[in-house]
Amino acid sequence: MSMLELKNIHKKYGSNEILKGVTFSLEKGETKVIIGPSGTGKSTLLRCINQLHPPDKGEVWLDGEEITNKNININRIRQKIGFVFQDFNLFNHLTALQNVSIGLEKVKKMEKEEAKKRAMQELRRVGLENQAEQYPAELSGGQKQRVGIARALAMDPMIILFDEPTSALDPELIGEVLEVMQGLAGKVTMLCVTHEMGFARNVADEIIFMEEGYVLEAGPPMKMFKNPDHKRTGEFLGKIATLYGENKEE
Ligand SMILES: Nc1ncnc2c1ncn2[C@@H]1O[C@H](COP(=O)(O)OP(=O)(O)OP(=O)(O)O)[C@@H](O)[C@H]1O
Ligand SMILES: [Mg+2]
């Protein structure tokens, strides 16, 4: 049984057909990277997965349960799907620690002290134990994003969705976030929209190339880079490797 299974996902905004039948799955512990041109529906797909904007047609299955089913308790499901945003989405009036612990208290109904302890563990995991009492305004972009990742991890999700987690960061801060994500690979199931081709090449089990609302092609990084089935895949990968470069870990 797959951890996440998308079956023929369709989504329109008004008469604008964005997703035109997207099908793929992730096994437990897998990391998959979605790439594709701007406006192709990558963020829309992530919102269809966490049911923020449910698909018009098609099914999303999480750990053997159909979560597009109308009778499902959506709040229970959202707890199981972590989300890491491009622009962090932290509460500015809360410290790093409080940003991580608030979901544990409010959603998971954990005791304050227990939530704090758990939040501290997750901050340690992303290398921020010394920044726990700082507010977002006192953190760098890379640190803010690591708080965002700690917040997602704290909820013990079945999968974490990342929507361009490093694209709002200064180049010198990207590496620290990718390093944290790389450290999670294999331990956490991750679906990442990212243009970081070094990460895709070194960490992803599979790269999914989306274009105009479809998956044009998906495969292991080696094949996608060296021997793609479609000319468009090779052209796109070449273009973003030039635009974004490869990350420094290579
Ligand atoms: N809430 C919305 N209402 C109407 N149209 C939307 C909405 N969200 C996205 N769209 C449209 O859907 C299309 C796909 O957008 P989406 O954000 O999913 O693309 P993307 O692949 O994530 O692009 P990018 O790489 O720029 O982030 C775009 O044409 C966008 O304008
Ligand atoms: Mg997007």
XYZ file of N, CA and C and ligand atoms in Angstrom:
782
model
N 0.847 -1.201 0.000
C 0.000 0.000 0.000
C 0.883 1.252 0.000
N 0.569 2.148 -0.898
C 1.366 3.377 -0.973
C 1.007 4.323 0.167
N 1.947 5.215 0.518
C 1.641 6.240 1.525
C 0.715 7.292 0.922
N 1.007 7.681 -0.320
C 0.150 8.657 -1.015
C -0.109 8.149 -2.417
N -1.357 8.206 -2.808
C -1.697 7.781 -4.164
C -2.633 8.804 -4.790
N -2.234 9.344 -5.933
C -3.086 10.277 -6.676
C -3.600 9.549 -7.903
N -4.924 9.591 -8.066
C -5.519 8.885 -9.200
C -6.290 9.869 -10.063
N -5.727 10.211 -11.211
C -6.442 10.970 -12.231
C -7.021 12.298 -11.706
N -6.160 13.099 -11.067
C -6.606 14.345 -10.433
C -6.878 15.437 -11.482
N -8.071 15.977 -11.423
C -8.465 17.103 -12.288
C -8.840 18.283 -11.418
N -8.457 19.492 -11.868
C -8.855 20.701 -11.139
C -9.024 21.881 -12.094
N -10.153 22.550 -11.956
C -10.400 23.773 -12.731
C -10.522 24.944 -11.771
N -10.090 26.114 -12.188
C -10.465 27.358 -11.512
C -11.352 28.097 -12.498
N -12.629 28.228 -12.230
C -13.575 28.766 -13.210
C -13.586 27.842 -14.413
N -13.344 28.424 -15.599
C -13.324 27.574 -16.793
C -11.887 27.188 -17.152
N -10.954 27.621 -16.305
C -9.544 27.390 -16.571
C -9.119 26.010 -16.054
N -8.883 25.106 -16.955
C -8.523 23.751 -16.555
C -7.038 23.703 -16.194
N -6.747 23.483 -14.929
C -5.348 23.523 -14.474
C -4.744 22.119 -14.453
N -5.381 21.206 -13.757
C -4.859 19.834 -13.699
C -5.739 18.945 -14.563
N -5.092 18.178 -15.422
C -5.846 17.462 -16.468
C -5.687 15.951 -16.363
N -5.573 15.465 -15.126
C -5.441 14.020 -14.957
C -4.044 13.657 -14.488
N -3.790 13.873 -13.200
C -2.457 13.601 -12.641
C -2.529 12.324 -11.796
N -1.640 11.403 -12.109
C -1.613 10.111 -11.418
C -0.176 9.792 -11.032
N 0.073 9.575 -9.756
C 1.356 8.993 -9.318
C 1.233 8.615 -7.848
N 2.223 7.932 -7.321
C 2.147 7.554 -5.909
C 3.512 7.643 -5.252
N 3.505 7.700 -3.929
C 4.739 7.701 -3.141
C 4.656 6.586 -2.114
N 5.725 5.821 -2.025
C 5.803 4.805 -0.984
C 6.328 5.448 0.294
N 6.128 4.761 1.407
C 6.608 5.260 2.696
C 8.123 5.517 2.630
N 8.544 6.685 3.080
C 9.973 7.015 3.127
C 10.543 7.540 1.816
N 9.724 7.567 0.778
C 10.237 8.068 -0.498
C 10.288 9.597 -0.532
N 11.200 10.116 -1.336
C 11.259 11.544 -1.631
C 11.054 11.716 -3.126
N 10.044 12.477 -3.496
C 9.856 12.769 -4.919
C 9.871 14.279 -5.128
N 10.454 14.683 -6.237
C 10.577 16.100 -6.569
C 9.708 16.389 -7.787
N 8.881 17.426 -7.688
C 8.083 17.871 -8.837
C 8.746 19.106 -9.434
N 8.951 19.064 -10.737
C 9.465 20.241 -11.445
C 8.513 20.568 -12.584
N 8.639 21.752 -13.111
C 7.813 22.112 -14.258
C 7.693 23.615 -14.377
N 7.345 24.108 -15.562
C 7.274 25.547 -15.793
C 6.270 26.236 -14.865
N 6.442 27.535 -14.705
C 5.537 28.339 -13.895
C 4.115 28.254 -14.461
N 3.134 28.130 -13.581
C 1.736 28.127 -14.015
C 1.229 26.772 -14.466
N 2.030 25.757 -14.266
C 1.704 24.426 -14.767
C 0.826 23.627 -13.802
N 0.651 24.167 -12.597
C -0.264 23.527 -11.644
C 0.404 22.784 -10.503
N 1.669 23.073 -10.234
C 2.387 22.358 -9.172
C 1.810 22.696 -7.800
N 1.648 24.002 -7.525
C 1.077 24.405 -6.228
C -0.376 23.958 -6.125
N -1.091 24.049 -7.240
C -2.484 23.600 -7.254
C -2.564 22.125 -6.873
N -1.645 21.344 -7.388
C -1.644 19.906 -7.077
C -1.430 19.676 -5.579
N -0.493 20.426 -4.978
C -0.262 20.259 -3.538
C -1.514 20.633 -2.749
N -2.213 21.672 -3.204
C -3.457 22.068 -2.511
C -4.568 21.041 -2.705
N -4.529 20.343 -3.834
C -5.496 19.250 -4.039
C -5.173 18.077 -3.112
N -3.896 17.892 -2.815
C -3.516 16.768 -1.951
C -3.938 17.046 -0.515
N -3.669 18.257 -0.012
C -4.043 18.496 1.392
C -5.494 18.970 1.534
N -6.228 18.949 0.429
C -7.673 19.226 0.429
C -8.009 20.675 0.747
N -7.001 21.557 0.617
C -7.282 22.979 0.753
C -8.187 23.394 -0.404
N -7.872 22.902 -1.604
C -8.733 23.034 -2.781
C -8.965 21.634 -3.325
N -9.997 20.956 -2.864
C -10.184 19.562 -3.294
C -10.315 19.450 -4.816
N -9.822 18.353 -5.382
C -9.932 18.175 -6.836
C -11.388 18.064 -7.278
N -11.648 18.398 -8.551
C -13.003 18.264 -9.096
C -13.290 16.810 -9.444
N -12.235 16.109 -9.792
C -12.391 14.730 -10.224
C -11.122 13.993 -9.835
N -11.236 12.706 -9.576
C -10.058 11.930 -9.209
C -10.014 11.694 -7.711
N -9.081 10.892 -7.289
C -9.011 10.483 -5.880
C -7.612 10.691 -5.310
N -7.596 11.067 -4.034
C -6.339 11.113 -3.276
C -6.459 10.089 -2.149
N -5.494 9.192 -2.070
C -5.463 8.176 -1.016
C -4.240 8.407 -0.138
N -4.464 8.422 1.170
C -3.368 8.583 2.119
C -3.337 7.353 3.024
N -2.262 6.621 2.963
C -2.101 5.434 3.803
C -3.343 4.520 3.756
N -3.833 4.299 2.556
C -4.941 3.352 2.385
C -6.332 3.912 2.616
N -6.419 5.225 2.831
C -7.719 5.835 3.079
C -7.999 6.881 1.996
N -9.190 6.847 1.424
C -9.500 7.833 0.390
C -9.883 9.150 1.051
N -9.035 10.163 0.943
C -9.286 11.414 1.667
C -10.093 12.400 0.835
N -10.354 12.071 -0.433
C -11.254 12.895 -1.244
C -12.708 12.481 -1.018
N -12.907 11.450 -0.241
C -14.244 11.008 0.139
C -14.959 12.124 0.910
N -16.178 12.444 0.511
C -16.911 13.585 1.092
C -17.173 13.442 2.593
N -17.211 12.200 3.080
C -17.557 12.005 4.499
C -16.361 12.086 5.439
N -15.203 12.380 4.871
C -13.997 12.346 5.695
C -13.931 13.583 6.616
N -13.337 13.408 7.780
C -13.111 14.541 8.681
C -11.811 15.238 8.266
N -11.993 16.383 7.625
C -10.860 17.032 6.981
C -9.817 17.528 7.989
N -10.252 17.893 9.178
C -9.287 18.350 10.184
C -8.371 17.212 10.642
N -8.944 16.037 10.724
C -8.127 14.870 11.092
C -7.087 14.595 9.993
N -7.505 14.745 8.748
C -6.612 14.461 7.627
C -5.499 15.510 7.523
N -5.866 16.783 7.714
C -4.859 17.853 7.586
C -3.712 17.673 8.570
N -4.018 17.107 9.735
C -2.960 16.861 10.725
C -1.927 15.885 10.204
N -2.348 15.064 9.262
C -1.461 14.001 8.777
C -0.617 14.453 7.600
N -0.899 15.660 7.111
C -0.180 16.167 5.935
C 0.535 17.455 6.312
N 1.848 17.393 6.400
C 2.622 18.598 6.713
C 2.789 19.447 5.464
N 2.938 20.759 5.663
C 3.108 21.652 4.518
C 4.209 22.647 4.847
N 5.159 22.776 3.967
C 6.220 23.778 4.135
C 6.087 24.757 2.970
N 5.908 26.039 3.325
C 5.565 27.064 2.346
C 6.798 27.828 1.878
N 6.686 28.368 0.687
C 7.754 29.200 0.142
C 8.061 30.380 1.068
N 6.991 31.023 1.585
C 7.187 32.242 2.383
C 7.021 31.973 3.884
N 7.298 30.762 4.304
C 7.415 30.328 5.709
C 6.083 30.256 6.462
N 5.222 31.295 6.324
C 3.934 31.306 7.041
C 4.073 31.135 8.549
N 5.055 31.795 9.148
C 5.187 31.714 10.618
C 4.311 32.784 11.254
N 3.949 32.577 12.515
C 3.272 33.631 13.291
C 4.348 34.580 13.808
N 4.266 35.837 13.397
C 5.330 36.785 13.755
C 5.334 37.165 15.227
N 4.179 37.008 15.889
C 4.103 37.395 17.304
C 4.469 36.237 18.230
N 4.860 35.110 17.647
C 5.259 33.959 18.472
C 6.736 33.646 18.258
N 7.380 33.120 19.310
C 8.790 32.720 19.171
C 8.881 31.479 18.287
N 10.120 31.138 17.932
C 10.345 29.917 17.137
C 9.716 28.719 17.853
N 9.980 28.628 19.151
C 9.454 27.497 19.934
C 7.920 27.488 19.928
N 7.329 28.659 20.131
C 5.860 28.731 20.151
C 5.264 28.418 18.781
N 5.969 28.825 17.711
C 5.487 28.497 16.369
C 5.401 26.987 16.167
N 6.335 26.276 16.783
C 6.338 24.814 16.624
C 5.358 24.156 17.595
N 5.229 24.727 18.800
C 4.412 24.045 19.825
C 2.920 24.352 19.710
N 2.574 25.437 19.024
C 1.158 25.853 19.050
C 0.224 24.799 18.431
N 0.659 24.182 17.362
C -0.168 23.138 16.732
C -0.321 21.928 17.637
N 0.730 21.639 18.375
C 0.678 20.493 19.287
C -0.349 20.746 20.391
N -0.372 21.992 20.873
C -1.331 22.332 21.941
C -2.747 22.437 21.401
N -2.904 23.212 20.315
C -4.261 23.536 19.845
C -4.891 22.394 19.059
N -4.089 21.725 18.247
C -4.664 20.692 17.379
C -4.524 19.313 18.012
N -3.342 19.022 18.508
C -3.120 17.697 19.113
C -3.511 17.651 20.592
N -3.895 18.812 21.139
C -4.367 18.897 22.535
C -3.331 18.377 23.541
N -2.078 18.646 23.254
C -1.002 18.243 24.162
C -0.910 19.228 25.319
N -0.482 18.768 26.494
C -0.209 19.665 27.616
C 0.910 20.625 27.220
N 0.831 21.857 27.760
C 1.795 22.897 27.384
C 3.256 22.449 27.530
N 3.570 21.851 28.670
C 4.958 21.448 28.931
C 5.428 20.354 27.977
N 4.531 19.421 27.713
C 4.861 18.313 26.814
C 5.061 18.849 25.388
N 4.186 19.776 25.004
C 4.278 20.368 23.656
C 5.603 21.114 23.502
N 5.980 21.815 24.570
C 7.221 22.584 24.554
C 8.430 21.654 24.397
N 8.369 20.549 25.117
C 9.453 19.583 25.071
C 9.591 18.995 23.663
N 8.451 18.633 23.106
C 8.446 18.051 21.756
C 8.927 19.084 20.722
N 8.461 20.332 20.885
C 8.854 21.392 19.948
C 10.369 21.609 20.008
N 10.895 21.540 21.214
C 12.345 21.726 21.402
C 13.122 20.615 20.687
N 12.606 19.390 20.780
C 13.254 18.269 20.081
C 13.326 18.537 18.583
N 12.225 19.058 18.041
C 12.191 19.287 16.595
C 13.100 20.457 16.210
N 13.167 21.477 17.059
C 14.078 22.588 16.768
C 15.524 22.101 16.786
N 15.810 21.193 17.710
C 17.162 20.618 17.777
C 17.460 19.854 16.482
N 16.456 19.142 16.018
C 16.616 18.338 14.799
C 16.977 19.196 13.585
N 16.490 20.436 13.564
C 16.817 21.322 12.431
C 17.932 22.320 12.790
N 18.588 22.066 13.925
C 19.757 22.873 14.296
C 19.432 24.243 14.870
N 18.266 24.381 15.501
C 17.866 25.714 16.000
C 17.613 25.755 17.501
N 18.241 24.856 18.246
C 17.969 24.851 19.689
C 18.345 26.184 20.336
N 19.323 26.887 19.785
C 19.739 28.163 20.383
C 18.890 29.351 19.955
N 17.989 29.123 19.005
C 17.137 30.225 18.533
C 15.697 30.088 19.026
N 15.453 29.159 19.929
C 14.076 28.823 20.331
C 13.284 30.034 20.812
N 13.945 30.954 21.500
C 13.208 32.089 22.085
C 13.176 33.303 21.167
N 13.725 33.172 19.982
C 13.729 34.319 19.063
C 12.441 34.377 18.246
N 12.077 35.603 17.892
C 10.897 35.820 17.060
C 11.310 35.771 15.582
N 10.366 35.488 14.687
C 10.717 35.415 13.268
C 11.523 36.613 12.771
N 11.179 37.825 13.233
C 11.909 39.012 12.773
C 13.382 38.959 13.167
N 13.700 38.119 14.152
C 15.093 38.015 14.615
C 15.820 36.815 13.991
N 15.161 36.172 13.036
C 15.756 34.990 12.400
C 16.062 35.284 10.932
N 17.073 34.596 10.406
C 17.359 34.702 8.963
C 16.298 33.906 8.203
N 16.235 34.110 6.886
C 15.281 33.356 6.069
C 15.488 31.850 6.196
N 16.741 31.440 6.193
C 17.039 30.005 6.300
C 16.587 29.451 7.648
N 16.793 30.253 8.696
C 16.344 29.826 10.030
C 14.821 29.766 10.083
N 14.171 30.771 9.479
C 12.695 30.775 9.471
C 12.174 29.518 8.779
N 12.794 29.180 7.659
C 12.305 28.006 6.950
C 12.565 26.738 7.740
N 13.657 26.712 8.502
C 13.906 25.529 9.331
C 12.880 25.430 10.453
N 12.419 26.579 10.957
C 11.314 26.552 11.930
C 10.063 25.969 11.250
N 9.832 26.384 9.996
C 8.685 25.857 9.244
C 8.754 24.338 9.105
N 9.949 23.833 8.891
C 10.117 22.381 8.759
C 9.917 21.702 10.120
N 10.468 22.310 11.181
C 10.293 21.749 12.530
C 8.812 21.702 12.898
N 8.090 22.751 12.513
C 6.650 22.808 12.803
C 5.908 21.667 12.095
N 6.294 21.419 10.848
C 5.649 20.319 10.117
C 6.002 18.976 10.765
N 7.269 18.795 11.109
C 7.711 17.520 11.686
C 7.042 17.222 13.025
N 6.816 18.281 13.802
C 6.282 18.108 15.155
C 4.918 17.422 15.146
N 4.178 17.614 14.072
C 2.833 17.038 14.007
C 2.853 15.555 13.630
N 4.047 15.018 13.409
C 4.169 13.603 13.038
C 3.349 13.256 11.803
N 3.535 14.003 10.739
C 2.692 13.787 9.567
C 3.064 12.498 8.826
N 2.137 12.016 8.014
C 2.437 10.849 7.186
C 3.257 11.257 5.977
N 3.091 12.507 5.580
C 3.845 13.020 4.431
C 4.046 14.518 4.636
N 5.142 15.050 4.120
C 5.319 16.508 4.128
C 5.385 16.990 2.681
N 4.568 18.000 2.389
C 4.571 18.632 1.073
C 5.387 19.914 1.174
N 6.320 20.101 0.270
C 7.147 21.316 0.256
C 6.835 22.077 -1.029
N 6.466 23.347 -0.916
C 6.223 24.142 -2.124
C 7.321 25.193 -2.284
N 8.307 24.883 -3.082
C 9.453 25.761 -3.327
C 10.020 26.345 -2.028
N 10.470 25.485 -1.140
C 10.876 25.922 0.201
C 12.099 26.828 0.229
N 12.876 26.836 -0.850
C 14.092 27.664 -0.816
C 14.037 28.830 -1.794
N 12.922 29.003 -2.492
C 12.969 29.990 -3.576
C 12.842 31.426 -3.078
N 12.480 31.624 -1.802
C 12.448 32.996 -1.278
C 13.750 33.348 -0.539
N 14.710 32.434 -0.572
C 15.917 32.636 0.247
C 17.073 33.210 -0.552
N 17.919 33.976 0.146
C 19.166 34.406 -0.469
C 20.001 33.159 -0.759
N 20.760 33.180 -1.850
C 21.493 31.974 -2.261
C 22.323 31.349 -1.141
N 22.936 32.171 -0.299
C 23.821 31.581 0.715
C 23.054 30.887 1.844
N 21.719 31.046 1.864
C 20.916 30.420 2.920
C 20.208 29.150 2.452
N 20.305 28.896 1.147
C 19.579 27.750 0.584
C 20.157 26.432 1.095
N 21.486 26.380 1.163
C 22.175 25.132 1.521
C 21.742 24.570 2.868
N 21.565 25.449 3.871
C 21.230 24.963 5.216
C 19.836 24.325 5.249
N 18.935 24.840 4.406
C 17.583 24.270 4.353
C 17.604 22.933 3.598
N 18.337 22.912 2.497
C 18.434 21.657 1.729
C 19.103 20.568 2.557
N 20.065 20.979 3.383
C 20.770 20.015 4.219
C 19.807 19.355 5.215
N 18.920 20.179 5.799
C 17.913 19.641 6.723
C 16.988 18.678 5.975
N 16.565 19.090 4.791
C 15.663 18.224 4.013
C 16.355 16.924 3.628
N 17.605 17.044 3.271
C 18.372 15.843 2.912
C 18.474 14.883 4.102
N 18.620 15.475 5.298
C 18.695 14.659 6.513
C 17.400 13.909 6.813
N 16.297 14.410 6.293
C 14.996 13.764 6.535
C 14.716 12.654 5.531
N 15.434 12.694 4.409
C 15.149 11.743 3.322
C 15.271 10.309 3.831
N 14.303 9.516 3.477
C 14.288 8.116 3.918
C 13.558 7.921 5.225
N 13.535 8.982 6.066
C 12.867 8.881 7.374
C 11.448 9.403 7.293
N 11.251 10.365 6.400
C 9.961 11.033 6.254
C 9.568 10.895 4.777
N 8.292 10.767 4.498
C 7.845 10.735 3.103
C 7.684 12.179 2.634
N 8.351 12.537 1.542
C 8.376 13.954 1.146
C 8.055 14.130 -0.333
N 7.170 15.093 -0.603
C 6.879 15.493 -1.977
C 7.262 16.963 -2.093
N 8.265 17.253 -2.909
C 8.853 18.598 -2.931
C 8.757 19.225 -4.310
N 8.111 20.364 -4.384
C 8.226 21.188 -5.581
C 9.477 22.030 -5.377
N 10.458 21.853 -6.232
C 11.688 22.637 -6.082
C 12.444 22.705 -7.407
N 13.191 23.773 -7.568
C 14.055 23.905 -8.739
C 15.505 23.578 -8.386
N 15.728 23.115 -7.160
C 17.099 22.818 -6.744
C 17.514 21.477 -7.332
N 18.207 21.543 -8.438
C 18.509 20.318 -9.174
C 19.560 19.448 -8.499
N 20.429 20.076 -7.687
C 21.391 19.275 -6.926
C 20.653 18.388 -5.945
N 19.665 18.970 -5.273
C 18.837 18.207 -4.337
C 18.089 17.105 -5.086
N 17.483 17.465 -6.216
C 16.720 16.485 -6.989
C 17.620 15.317 -7.399
N 18.798 15.644 -7.846
C 19.710 14.615 -8.342
C 20.215 13.710 -7.213
N 20.558 14.329 -6.085
C 21.199 13.556 -5.010
C 20.221 12.891 -4.064
N 19.037 13.471 -3.914
C 18.154 13.015 -2.839
C 16.882 12.338 -3.350
N 16.350 12.806 -4.477
C 15.037 12.300 -4.905
C 15.120 10.851 -5.377
N 14.084 10.095 -5.044
C 13.940 8.758 -5.613
C 13.393 8.872 -7.029
N 12.617 9.928 -7.234
C 12.034 10.120 -8.563
C 11.815 11.604 -8.810
N 11.967 12.010 -10.053
C 11.631 13.377 -10.469
C 10.387 13.297 -11.345
N 9.413 14.153 -11.029
C 8.158 14.186 -11.785
C 8.139 15.497 -12.554
N 8.102 15.417 -13.871
C 8.088 16.630 -14.689
C 6.650 16.916 -15.120
N 6.114 18.038 -14.622
C 4.747 18.427 -14.975
C 4.769 19.529 -16.003
N 3.865 19.420 -16.959
C 3.729 20.485 -17.951
C 2.263 20.599 -18.333
N 1.741 21.823 -18.277
C 0.363 22.119 -18.679
C -0.665 21.179 -18.069
N -0.482 20.914 -16.770
C -1.509 20.149 -16.062
C -1.402 18.646 -16.157
N -0.346 18.166 -16.824
C -0.105 16.722 -16.906
C 1.262 16.391 -16.331
N 1.448 15.110 -15.985
C 2.802 14.615 -15.770
C 3.303 14.177 -17.138
N 4.260 14.927 -17.666
C 4.777 14.554 -18.988
C 5.644 13.308 -18.858
N 6.430 13.299 -17.769
C 7.369 12.184 -17.603
C 7.832 12.125 -16.153
N 8.048 10.931 -15.639
C 8.599 10.769 -14.290
C 9.588 9.616 -14.317
N 10.633 9.751 -13.498
C 11.612 8.666 -13.463
C 12.727 8.977 -12.489
N 13.635 8.026 -12.282
C 14.769 8.276 -11.384
C 15.627 9.408 -11.937
N 16.273 10.181 -11.054
C 17.034 11.347 -11.501
C 18.022 11.017 -12.621
N 18.721 9.927 -12.465
C 19.739 9.560 -13.458
C 19.130 9.500 -14.865
N 17.993 8.829 -14.958
C 17.343 8.697 -16.270
C 16.821 10.048 -16.763
N 16.221 10.811 -15.844
C 15.626 12.088 -16.246
C 16.697 13.057 -16.753
N 17.866 13.015 -16.112
C 18.935 13.924 -16.545
C 19.657 13.401 -17.791
N 19.917 12.109 -17.812
C 20.793 11.576 -18.870
C 20.032 11.084 -20.098
N 18.844 10.514 -19.854
C 18.206 9.821 -20.961
C 16.678 9.910 -20.903
N 16.146 11.149 -20.868
C 14.688 11.275 -20.736
C 13.969 10.789 -21.998
N 12.723 10.351 -21.815
C 11.932 9.886 -22.965
C 11.517 11.054 -23.852
N 11.293 12.223 -23.226
C 10.790 13.367 -23.986
C 11.857 14.449 -24.111
N 11.907 15.017 -25.277
C 12.864 16.082 -25.530
C 12.616 17.253 -24.578
N 11.339 17.567 -24.319
C 10.958 18.688 -23.457
C 11.563 18.532 -22.049
N 11.593 17.305 -21.569
C 12.141 17.062 -20.229
C 13.606 17.482 -20.186
N 14.356 17.027 -21.160
C 15.779 17.358 -21.221
C 16.004 18.854 -21.339
N 15.193 19.484 -22.182
C 15.336 20.933 -22.376
C 15.056 21.682 -21.078
N 13.983 21.276 -20.396
C 13.608 21.978 -19.159
C 14.667 21.778 -18.076
N 15.109 20.544 -17.908
C 16.136 20.270 -16.892
C 17.407 21.061 -17.195
N 17.758 21.117 -18.456
C 18.945 21.877 -18.850
C 18.786 23.348 -18.515
N 17.585 23.865 -18.791
C 17.322 25.281 -18.564
C 17.393 25.624 -17.072
N 16.763 24.807 -16.225
C 16.811 25.195 -14.807
C 18.167 24.938 -14.187
N 18.879 23.944 -14.671
C 20.242 23.737 -14.151
C 21.079 24.979 -14.444
N 20.880 25.597 -15.606
C 21.615 26.816 -15.952
C 21.138 28.001 -15.120
N 19.810 28.127 -14.979
C 19.243 29.274 -14.251
C 19.587 29.246 -12.768
N 19.418 28.090 -12.161
C 19.550 27.997 -10.705
C 20.898 27.450 -10.268
N 21.608 26.836 -11.190
C 22.862 26.200 -10.816
C 22.573 24.950 -10.010
N 23.595 24.274 -9.645
C 23.439 23.090 -8.805
C 23.844 23.531 -7.404
N 23.280 22.868 -6.377
C 23.635 23.367 -5.041
C 25.044 22.928 -4.651
N 25.536 23.571 -3.582
C 26.959 23.434 -3.250
C 27.348 22.058 -2.711
N 26.331 21.302 -2.239
C 26.631 19.986 -1.671
C 27.237 19.022 -2.688
N 27.053 19.328 -3.962
C 27.504 18.376 -4.989
C 28.999 18.163 -4.991
N -6.991 30.272 -6.344
C -6.893 30.395 -7.681
N -7.914 30.915 -8.407
C -7.829 31.002 -9.747
N -6.758 30.614 -10.470
C -5.717 30.095 -9.811
C -5.729 29.966 -8.379
N -4.546 29.408 -8.003
C -3.846 29.228 -9.139
N -4.541 29.630 -10.207
C -4.080 29.540 -11.620
O -3.755 28.187 -11.868
C -2.617 28.081 -12.691
C -1.603 27.188 -12.027
O -1.107 27.840 -10.871
P -0.094 27.162 -9.862
O 0.153 28.163 -8.800
O -0.589 25.827 -9.457
O 1.190 26.957 -10.794
P 2.668 26.533 -10.380
O 3.038 25.407 -11.282
O 2.745 26.309 -8.929
O 3.505 27.816 -10.812
P 4.814 28.505 -10.123
O 5.987 27.701 -10.606
O 4.828 29.880 -10.687
O 4.630 28.470 -8.646
C -2.141 29.502 -12.947
O -2.615 29.889 -14.210
C -2.792 30.315 -11.859
O -3.048 31.606 -12.279
Mg 3.751 27.240 -7.365
